mmCIF file of N, CA, C and O in Angstrom:
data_model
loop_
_atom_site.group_PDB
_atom_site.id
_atom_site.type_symbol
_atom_site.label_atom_id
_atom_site.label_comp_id
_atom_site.label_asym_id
_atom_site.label_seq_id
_atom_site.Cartn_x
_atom_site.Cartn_y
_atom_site.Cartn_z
ATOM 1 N N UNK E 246 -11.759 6.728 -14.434
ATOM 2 C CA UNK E 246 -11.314 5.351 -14.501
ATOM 3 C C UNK E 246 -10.005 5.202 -13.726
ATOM 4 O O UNK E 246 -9.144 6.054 -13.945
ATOM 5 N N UNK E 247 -9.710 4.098 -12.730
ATOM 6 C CA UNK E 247 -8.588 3.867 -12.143
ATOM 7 C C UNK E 247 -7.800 2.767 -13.007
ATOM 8 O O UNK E 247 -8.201 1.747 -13.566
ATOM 9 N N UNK E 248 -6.442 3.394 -12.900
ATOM 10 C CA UNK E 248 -5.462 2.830 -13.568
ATOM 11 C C UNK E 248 -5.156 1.314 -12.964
ATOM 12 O O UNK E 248 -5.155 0.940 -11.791
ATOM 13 N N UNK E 249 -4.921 0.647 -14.068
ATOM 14 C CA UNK E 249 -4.374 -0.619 -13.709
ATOM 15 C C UNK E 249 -3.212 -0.980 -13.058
ATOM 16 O O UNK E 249 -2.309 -0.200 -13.362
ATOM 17 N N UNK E 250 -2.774 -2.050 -12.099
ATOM 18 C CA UNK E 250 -1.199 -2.223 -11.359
ATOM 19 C C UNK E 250 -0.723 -1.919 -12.376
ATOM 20 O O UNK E 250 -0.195 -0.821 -12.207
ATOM 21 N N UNK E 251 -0.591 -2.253 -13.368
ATOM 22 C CA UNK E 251 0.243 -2.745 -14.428
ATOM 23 C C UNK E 251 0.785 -0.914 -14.349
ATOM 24 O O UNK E 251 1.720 -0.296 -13.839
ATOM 25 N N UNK E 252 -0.117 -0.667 -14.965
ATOM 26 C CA UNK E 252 -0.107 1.508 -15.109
ATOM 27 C C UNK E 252 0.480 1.901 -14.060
ATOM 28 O O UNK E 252 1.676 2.171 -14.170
ATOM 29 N N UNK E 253 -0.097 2.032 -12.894
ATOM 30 C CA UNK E 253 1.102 2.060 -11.852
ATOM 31 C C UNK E 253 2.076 2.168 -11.327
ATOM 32 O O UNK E 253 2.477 3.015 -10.528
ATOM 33 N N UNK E 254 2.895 0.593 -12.093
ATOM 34 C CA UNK E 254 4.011 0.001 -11.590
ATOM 35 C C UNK E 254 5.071 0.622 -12.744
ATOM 36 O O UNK E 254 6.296 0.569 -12.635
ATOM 37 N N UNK E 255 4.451 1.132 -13.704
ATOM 38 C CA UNK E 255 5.002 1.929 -14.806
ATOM 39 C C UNK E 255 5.009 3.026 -14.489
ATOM 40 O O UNK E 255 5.716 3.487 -15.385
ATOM 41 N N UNK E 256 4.720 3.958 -13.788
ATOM 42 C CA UNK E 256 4.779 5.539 -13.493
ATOM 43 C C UNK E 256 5.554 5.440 -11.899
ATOM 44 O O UNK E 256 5.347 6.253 -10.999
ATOM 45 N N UNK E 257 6.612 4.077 -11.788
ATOM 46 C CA UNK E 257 6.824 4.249 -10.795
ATOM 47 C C UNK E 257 6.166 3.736 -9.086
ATOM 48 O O UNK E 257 6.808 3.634 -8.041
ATOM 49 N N UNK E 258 5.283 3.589 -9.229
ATOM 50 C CA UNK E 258 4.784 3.003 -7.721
ATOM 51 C C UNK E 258 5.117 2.049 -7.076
ATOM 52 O O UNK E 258 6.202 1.701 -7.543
ATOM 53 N N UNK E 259 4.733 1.143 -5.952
ATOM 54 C CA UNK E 259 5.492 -0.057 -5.453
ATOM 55 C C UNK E 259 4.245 0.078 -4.348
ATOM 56 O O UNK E 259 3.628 0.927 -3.705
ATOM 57 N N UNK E 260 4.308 -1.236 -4.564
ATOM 58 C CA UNK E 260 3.373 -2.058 -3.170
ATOM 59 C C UNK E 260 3.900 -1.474 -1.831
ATOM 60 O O UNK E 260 5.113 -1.491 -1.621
ATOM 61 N N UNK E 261 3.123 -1.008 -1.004
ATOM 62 C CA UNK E 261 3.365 -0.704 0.279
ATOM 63 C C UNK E 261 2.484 -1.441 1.235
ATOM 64 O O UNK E 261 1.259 -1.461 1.122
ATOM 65 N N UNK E 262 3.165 -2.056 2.197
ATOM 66 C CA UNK E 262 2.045 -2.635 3.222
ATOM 67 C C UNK E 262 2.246 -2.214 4.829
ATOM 68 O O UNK E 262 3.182 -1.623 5.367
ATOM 69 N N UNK E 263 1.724 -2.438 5.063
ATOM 70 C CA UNK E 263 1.657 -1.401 6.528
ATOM 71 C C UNK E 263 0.448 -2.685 7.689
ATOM 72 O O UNK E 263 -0.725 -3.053 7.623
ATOM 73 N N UNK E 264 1.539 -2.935 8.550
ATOM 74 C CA UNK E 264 0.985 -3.221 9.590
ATOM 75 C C UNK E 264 0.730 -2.050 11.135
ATOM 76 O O UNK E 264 1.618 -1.501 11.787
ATOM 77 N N UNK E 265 -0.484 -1.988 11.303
ATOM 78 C CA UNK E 265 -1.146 -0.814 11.954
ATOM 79 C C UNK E 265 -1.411 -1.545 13.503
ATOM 80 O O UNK E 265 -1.880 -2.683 13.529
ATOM 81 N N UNK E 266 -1.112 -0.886 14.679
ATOM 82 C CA UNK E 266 -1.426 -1.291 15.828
ATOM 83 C C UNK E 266 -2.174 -0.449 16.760
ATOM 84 O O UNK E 266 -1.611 0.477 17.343
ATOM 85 N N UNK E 267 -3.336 -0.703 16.921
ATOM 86 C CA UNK E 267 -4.070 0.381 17.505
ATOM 87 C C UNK E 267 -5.018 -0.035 18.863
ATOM 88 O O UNK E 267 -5.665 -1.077 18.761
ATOM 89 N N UNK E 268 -5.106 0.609 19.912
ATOM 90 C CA UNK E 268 -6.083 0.211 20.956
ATOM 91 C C UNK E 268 -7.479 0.002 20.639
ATOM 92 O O UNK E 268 -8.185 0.408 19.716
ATOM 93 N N UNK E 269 -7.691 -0.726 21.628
ATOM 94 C CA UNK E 269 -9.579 -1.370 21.254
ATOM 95 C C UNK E 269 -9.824 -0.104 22.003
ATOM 96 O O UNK E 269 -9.214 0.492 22.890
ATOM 97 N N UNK E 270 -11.143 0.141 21.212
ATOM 98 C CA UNK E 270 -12.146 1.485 21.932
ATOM 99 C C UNK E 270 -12.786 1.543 22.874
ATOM 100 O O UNK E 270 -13.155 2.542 23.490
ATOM 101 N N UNK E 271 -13.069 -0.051 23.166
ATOM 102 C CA UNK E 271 -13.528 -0.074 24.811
ATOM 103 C C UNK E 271 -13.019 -1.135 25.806
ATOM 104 O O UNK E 271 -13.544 -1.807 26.693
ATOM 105 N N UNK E 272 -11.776 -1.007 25.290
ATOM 106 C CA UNK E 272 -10.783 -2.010 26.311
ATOM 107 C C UNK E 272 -8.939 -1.346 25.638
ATOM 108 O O UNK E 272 -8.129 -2.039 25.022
ATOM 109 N N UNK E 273 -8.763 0.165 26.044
ATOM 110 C CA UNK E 273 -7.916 0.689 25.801
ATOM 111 C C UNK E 273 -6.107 -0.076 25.895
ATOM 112 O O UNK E 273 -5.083 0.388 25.393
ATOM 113 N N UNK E 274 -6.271 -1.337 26.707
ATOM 114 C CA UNK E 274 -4.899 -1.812 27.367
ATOM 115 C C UNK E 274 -4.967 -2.794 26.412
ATOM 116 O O UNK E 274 -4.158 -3.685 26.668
ATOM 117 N N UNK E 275 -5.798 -3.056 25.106
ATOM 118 C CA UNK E 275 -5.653 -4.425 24.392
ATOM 119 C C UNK E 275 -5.227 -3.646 23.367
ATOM 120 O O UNK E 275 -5.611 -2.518 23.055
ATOM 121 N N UNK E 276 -4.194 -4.513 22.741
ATOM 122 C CA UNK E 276 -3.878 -3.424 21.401
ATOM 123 C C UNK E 276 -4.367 -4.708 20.063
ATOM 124 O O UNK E 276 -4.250 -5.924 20.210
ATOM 125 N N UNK E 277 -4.835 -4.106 18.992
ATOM 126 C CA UNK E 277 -4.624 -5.225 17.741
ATOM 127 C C UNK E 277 -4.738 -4.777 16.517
ATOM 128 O O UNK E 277 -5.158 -3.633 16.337
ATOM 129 N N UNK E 278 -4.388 -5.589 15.459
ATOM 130 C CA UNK E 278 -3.423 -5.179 14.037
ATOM 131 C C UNK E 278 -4.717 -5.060 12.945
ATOM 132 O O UNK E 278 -5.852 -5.493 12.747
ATOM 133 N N UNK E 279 -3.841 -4.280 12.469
ATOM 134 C CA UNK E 279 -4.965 -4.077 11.035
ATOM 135 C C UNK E 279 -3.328 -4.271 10.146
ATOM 136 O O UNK E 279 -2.174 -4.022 10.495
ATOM 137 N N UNK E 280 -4.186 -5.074 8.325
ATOM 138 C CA UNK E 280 -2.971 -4.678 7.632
ATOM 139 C C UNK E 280 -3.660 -3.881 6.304
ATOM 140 O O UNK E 280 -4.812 -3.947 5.877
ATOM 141 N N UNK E 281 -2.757 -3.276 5.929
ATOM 142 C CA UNK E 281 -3.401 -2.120 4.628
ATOM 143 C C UNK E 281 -2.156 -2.352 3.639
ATOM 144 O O UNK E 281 -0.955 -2.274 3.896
ATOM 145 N N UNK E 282 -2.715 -2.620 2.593
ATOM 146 C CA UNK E 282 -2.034 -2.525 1.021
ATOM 147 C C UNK E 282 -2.200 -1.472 0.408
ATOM 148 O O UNK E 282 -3.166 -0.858 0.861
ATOM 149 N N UNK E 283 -1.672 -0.937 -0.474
ATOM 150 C CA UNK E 283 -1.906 -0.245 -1.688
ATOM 151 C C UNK E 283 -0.968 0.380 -2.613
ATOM 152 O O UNK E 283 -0.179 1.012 -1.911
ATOM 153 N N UNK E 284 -0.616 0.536 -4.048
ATOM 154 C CA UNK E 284 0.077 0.837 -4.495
ATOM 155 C C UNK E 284 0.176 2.567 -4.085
ATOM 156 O O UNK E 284 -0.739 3.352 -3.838
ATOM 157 N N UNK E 285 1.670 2.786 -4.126
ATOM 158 C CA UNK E 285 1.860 3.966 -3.376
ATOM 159 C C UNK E 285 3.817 4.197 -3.975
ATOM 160 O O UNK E 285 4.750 3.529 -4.419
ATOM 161 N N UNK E 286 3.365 6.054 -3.448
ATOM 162 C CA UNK E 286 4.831 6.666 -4.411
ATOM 163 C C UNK E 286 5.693 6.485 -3.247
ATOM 164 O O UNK E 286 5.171 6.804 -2.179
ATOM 165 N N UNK E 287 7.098 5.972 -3.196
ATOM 166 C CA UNK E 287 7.991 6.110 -1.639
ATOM 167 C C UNK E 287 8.929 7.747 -2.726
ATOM 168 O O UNK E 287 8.808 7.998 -3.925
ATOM 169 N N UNK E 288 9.668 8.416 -1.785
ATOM 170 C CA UNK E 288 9.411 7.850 -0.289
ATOM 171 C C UNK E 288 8.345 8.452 0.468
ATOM 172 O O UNK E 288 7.903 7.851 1.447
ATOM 173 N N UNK E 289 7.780 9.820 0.048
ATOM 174 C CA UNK E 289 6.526 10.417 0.588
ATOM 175 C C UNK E 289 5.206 9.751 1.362
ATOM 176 O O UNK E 289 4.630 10.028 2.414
ATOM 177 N N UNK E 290 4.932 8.366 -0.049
ATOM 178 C CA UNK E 290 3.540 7.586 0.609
ATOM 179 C C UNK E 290 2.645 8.339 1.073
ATOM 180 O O UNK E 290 2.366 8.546 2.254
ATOM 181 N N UNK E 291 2.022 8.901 -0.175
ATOM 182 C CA UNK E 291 1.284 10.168 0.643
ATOM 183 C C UNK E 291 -0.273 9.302 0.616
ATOM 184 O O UNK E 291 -1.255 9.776 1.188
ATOM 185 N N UNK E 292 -0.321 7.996 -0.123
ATOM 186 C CA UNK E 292 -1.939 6.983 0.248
ATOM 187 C C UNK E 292 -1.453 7.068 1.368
ATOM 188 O O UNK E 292 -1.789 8.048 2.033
ATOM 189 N N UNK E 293 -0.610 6.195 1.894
ATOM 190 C CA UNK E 293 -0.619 5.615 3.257
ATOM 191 C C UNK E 293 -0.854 6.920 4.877
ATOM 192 O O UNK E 293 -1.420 6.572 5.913
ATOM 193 N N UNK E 294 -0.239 8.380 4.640
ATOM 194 C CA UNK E 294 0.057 8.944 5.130
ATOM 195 C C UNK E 294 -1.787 9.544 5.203
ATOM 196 O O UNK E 294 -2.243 9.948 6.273
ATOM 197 N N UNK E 295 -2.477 9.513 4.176
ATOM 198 C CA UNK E 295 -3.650 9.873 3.401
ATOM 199 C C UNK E 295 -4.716 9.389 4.466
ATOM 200 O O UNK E 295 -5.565 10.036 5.079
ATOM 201 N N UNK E 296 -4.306 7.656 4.496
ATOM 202 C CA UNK E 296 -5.314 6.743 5.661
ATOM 203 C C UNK E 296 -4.956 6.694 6.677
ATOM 204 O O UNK E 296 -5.815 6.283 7.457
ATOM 205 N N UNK E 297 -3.753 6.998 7.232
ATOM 206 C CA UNK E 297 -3.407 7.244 8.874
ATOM 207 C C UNK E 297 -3.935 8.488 9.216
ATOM 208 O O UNK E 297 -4.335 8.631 10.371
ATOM 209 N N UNK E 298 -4.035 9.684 8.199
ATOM 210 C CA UNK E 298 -5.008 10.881 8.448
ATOM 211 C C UNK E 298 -6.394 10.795 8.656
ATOM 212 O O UNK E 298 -7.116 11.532 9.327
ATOM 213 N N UNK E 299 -6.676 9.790 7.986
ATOM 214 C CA UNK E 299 -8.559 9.723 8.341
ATOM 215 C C UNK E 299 -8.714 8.707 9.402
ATOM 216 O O UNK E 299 -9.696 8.979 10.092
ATOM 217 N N UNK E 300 -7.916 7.305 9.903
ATOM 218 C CA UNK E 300 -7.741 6.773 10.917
ATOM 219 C C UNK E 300 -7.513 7.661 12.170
ATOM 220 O O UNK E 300 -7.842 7.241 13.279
ATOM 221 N N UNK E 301 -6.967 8.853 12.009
ATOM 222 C CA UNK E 301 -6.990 9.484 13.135
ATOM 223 C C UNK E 301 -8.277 10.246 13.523
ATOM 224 O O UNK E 301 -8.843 10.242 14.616
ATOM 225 N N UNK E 302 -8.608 10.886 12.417
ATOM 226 C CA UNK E 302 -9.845 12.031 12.566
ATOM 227 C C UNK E 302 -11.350 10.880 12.520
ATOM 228 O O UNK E 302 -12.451 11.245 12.932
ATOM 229 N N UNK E 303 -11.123 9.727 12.038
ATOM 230 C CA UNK E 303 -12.893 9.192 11.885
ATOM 231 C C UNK E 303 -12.768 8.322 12.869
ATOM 232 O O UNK E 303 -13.536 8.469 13.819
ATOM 233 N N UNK E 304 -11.694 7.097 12.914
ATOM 234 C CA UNK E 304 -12.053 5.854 13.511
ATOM 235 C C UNK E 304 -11.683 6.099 15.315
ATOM 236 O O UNK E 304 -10.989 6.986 15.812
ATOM 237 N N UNK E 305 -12.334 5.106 15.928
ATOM 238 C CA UNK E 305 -12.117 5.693 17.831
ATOM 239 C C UNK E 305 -10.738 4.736 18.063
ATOM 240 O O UNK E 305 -9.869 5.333 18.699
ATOM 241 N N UNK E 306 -10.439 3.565 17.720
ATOM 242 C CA UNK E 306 -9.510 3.271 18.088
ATOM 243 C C UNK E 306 -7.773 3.990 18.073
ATOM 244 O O UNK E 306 -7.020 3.837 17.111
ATOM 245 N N UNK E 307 -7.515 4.516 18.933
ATOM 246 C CA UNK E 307 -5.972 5.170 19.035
ATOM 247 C C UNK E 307 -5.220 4.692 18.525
ATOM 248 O O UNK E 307 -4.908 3.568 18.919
ATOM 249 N N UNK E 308 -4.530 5.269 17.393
ATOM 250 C CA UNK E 308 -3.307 4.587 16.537
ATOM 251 C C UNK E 308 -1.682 3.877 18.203
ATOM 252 O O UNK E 308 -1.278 4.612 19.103
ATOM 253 N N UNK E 309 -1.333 2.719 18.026
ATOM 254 C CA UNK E 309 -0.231 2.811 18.771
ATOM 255 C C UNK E 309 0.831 2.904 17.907
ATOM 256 O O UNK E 309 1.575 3.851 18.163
ATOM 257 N N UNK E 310 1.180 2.141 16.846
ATOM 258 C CA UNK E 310 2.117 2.170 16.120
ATOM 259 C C UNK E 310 1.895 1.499 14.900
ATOM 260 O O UNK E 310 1.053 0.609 14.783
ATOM 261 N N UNK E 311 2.793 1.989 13.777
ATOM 262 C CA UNK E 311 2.421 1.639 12.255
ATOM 263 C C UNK E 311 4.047 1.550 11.889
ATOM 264 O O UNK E 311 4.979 2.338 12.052
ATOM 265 N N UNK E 312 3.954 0.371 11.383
ATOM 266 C CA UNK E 312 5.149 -0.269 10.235
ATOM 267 C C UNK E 312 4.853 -0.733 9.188
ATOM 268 O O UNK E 312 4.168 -1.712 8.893
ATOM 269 N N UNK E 313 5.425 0.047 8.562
ATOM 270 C CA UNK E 313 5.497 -0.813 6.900
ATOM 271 C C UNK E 313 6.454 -0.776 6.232
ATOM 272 O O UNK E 313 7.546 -0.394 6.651
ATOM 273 N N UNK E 314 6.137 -1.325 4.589
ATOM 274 C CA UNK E 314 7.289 -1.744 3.830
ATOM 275 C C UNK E 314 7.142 -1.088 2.574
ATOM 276 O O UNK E 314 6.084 -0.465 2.480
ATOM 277 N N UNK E 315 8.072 -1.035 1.347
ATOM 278 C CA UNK E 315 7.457 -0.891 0.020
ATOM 279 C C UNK E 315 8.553 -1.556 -0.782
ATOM 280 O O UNK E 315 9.767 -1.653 -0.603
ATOM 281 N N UNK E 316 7.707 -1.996 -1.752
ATOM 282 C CA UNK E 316 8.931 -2.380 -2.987
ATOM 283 C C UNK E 316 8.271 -2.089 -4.092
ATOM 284 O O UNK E 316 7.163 -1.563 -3.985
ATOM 285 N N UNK E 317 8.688 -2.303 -5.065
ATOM 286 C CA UNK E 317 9.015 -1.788 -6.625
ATOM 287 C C UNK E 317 8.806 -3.303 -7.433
ATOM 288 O O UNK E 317 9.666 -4.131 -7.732
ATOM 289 N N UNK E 318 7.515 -3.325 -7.633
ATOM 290 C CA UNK E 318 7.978 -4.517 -8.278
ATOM 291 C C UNK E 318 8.617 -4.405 -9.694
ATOM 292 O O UNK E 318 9.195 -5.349 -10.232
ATOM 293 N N UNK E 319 8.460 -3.130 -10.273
ATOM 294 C CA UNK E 319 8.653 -3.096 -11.267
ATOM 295 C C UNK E 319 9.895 -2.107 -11.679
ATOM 296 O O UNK E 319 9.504 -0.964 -11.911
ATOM 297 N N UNK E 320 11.328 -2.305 -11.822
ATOM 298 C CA UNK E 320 12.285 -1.200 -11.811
ATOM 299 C C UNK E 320 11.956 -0.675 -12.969
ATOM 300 O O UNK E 320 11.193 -1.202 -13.778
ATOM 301 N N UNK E 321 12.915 1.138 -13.195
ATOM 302 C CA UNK E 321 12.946 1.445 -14.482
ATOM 303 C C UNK E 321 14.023 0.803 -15.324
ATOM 304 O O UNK E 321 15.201 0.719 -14.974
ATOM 305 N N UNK E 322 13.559 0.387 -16.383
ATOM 306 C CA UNK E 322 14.544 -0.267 -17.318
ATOM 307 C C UNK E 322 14.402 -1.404 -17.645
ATOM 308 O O UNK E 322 14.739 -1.912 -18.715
ATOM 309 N N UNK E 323 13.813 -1.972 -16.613
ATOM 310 C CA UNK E 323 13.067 -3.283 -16.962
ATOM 311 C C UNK E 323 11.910 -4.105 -18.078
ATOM 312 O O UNK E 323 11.793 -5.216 -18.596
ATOM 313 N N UNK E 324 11.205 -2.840 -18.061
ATOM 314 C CA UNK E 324 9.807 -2.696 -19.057
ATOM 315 C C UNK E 324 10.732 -2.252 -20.617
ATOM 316 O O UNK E 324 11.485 -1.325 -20.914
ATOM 317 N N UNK E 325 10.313 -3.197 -21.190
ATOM 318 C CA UNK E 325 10.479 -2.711 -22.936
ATOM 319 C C UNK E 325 9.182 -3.481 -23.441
ATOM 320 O O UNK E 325 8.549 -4.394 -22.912
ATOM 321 N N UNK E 326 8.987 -2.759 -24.727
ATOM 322 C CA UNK E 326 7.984 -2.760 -25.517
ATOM 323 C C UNK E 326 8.717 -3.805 -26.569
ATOM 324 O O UNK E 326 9.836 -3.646 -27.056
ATOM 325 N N UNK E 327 7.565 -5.221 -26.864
ATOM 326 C CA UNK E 327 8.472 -5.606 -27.872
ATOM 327 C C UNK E 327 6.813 -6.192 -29.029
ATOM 328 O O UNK E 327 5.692 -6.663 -28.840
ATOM 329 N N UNK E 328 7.501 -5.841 -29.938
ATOM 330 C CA UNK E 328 6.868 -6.170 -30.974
ATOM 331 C C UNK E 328 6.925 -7.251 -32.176
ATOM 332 O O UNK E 328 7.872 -7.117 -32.950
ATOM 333 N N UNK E 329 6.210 -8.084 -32.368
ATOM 334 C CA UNK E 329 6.617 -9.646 -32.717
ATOM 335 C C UNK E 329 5.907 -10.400 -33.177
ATOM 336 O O UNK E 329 4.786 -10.178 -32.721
ATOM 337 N N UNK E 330 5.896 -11.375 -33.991
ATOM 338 C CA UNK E 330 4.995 -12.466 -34.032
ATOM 339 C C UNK E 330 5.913 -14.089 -34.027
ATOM 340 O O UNK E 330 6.858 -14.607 -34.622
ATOM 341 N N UNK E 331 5.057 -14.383 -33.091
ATOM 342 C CA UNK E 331 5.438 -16.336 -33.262
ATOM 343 C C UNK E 331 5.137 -17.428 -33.828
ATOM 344 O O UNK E 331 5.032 -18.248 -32.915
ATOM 345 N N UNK E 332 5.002 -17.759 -34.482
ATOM 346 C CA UNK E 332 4.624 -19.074 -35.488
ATOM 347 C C UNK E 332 5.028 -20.069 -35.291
ATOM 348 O O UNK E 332 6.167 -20.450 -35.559
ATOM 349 N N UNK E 333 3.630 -21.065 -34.467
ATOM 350 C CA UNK E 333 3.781 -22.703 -34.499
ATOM 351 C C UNK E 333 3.284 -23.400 -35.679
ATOM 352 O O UNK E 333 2.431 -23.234 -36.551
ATOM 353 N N UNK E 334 4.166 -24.241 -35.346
ATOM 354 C CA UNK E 334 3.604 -25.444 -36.954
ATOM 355 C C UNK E 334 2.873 -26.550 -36.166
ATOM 356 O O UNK E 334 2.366 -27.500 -36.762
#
């Protein structure tokens, strides 16, 4: 079973997105973008590092260049557990 964002964003992870620029396979001088999400550990990013490895070895288009980002949506310290009840009249 895969863990939920929620699970995730609790063990630490953060959205990473990555804009990818790579040559067409049969028009090498055109370049164009792919974008890829996924929750991922910084600073390693070993998903992202994971799919630029199989982008290299499966797909024909030539990587030109890859930028991305990551954030945290969720800091530590932020998350507390609260336990409660509310009562409307």
């Amino acid at each position: 079973m895969t863990p939920s964002e929620t699970e995730l964003m609790l063990k630490g992870y953060g959205l990473t997105t990555a804009e990818i620029f790579y040559h067409m396979p049969d028009y090498t001088h055109v370049l164009n973008s792919y974008i890829w999400q996924e929750y991922d550990l910084a600073p390693d990013h070993p998903k992202l590092f994971e799919f630029v490895e199989f982008w290299q070895s499966k797909l024909d288009g030539p990587l030109h260049s890859v930028r991305f980002t990551h954030r945290k949506m969720l800091k530590s310290g932020e998350w507390t557990n609260q336990v409660g009840e509310f009562t409307l009249h």
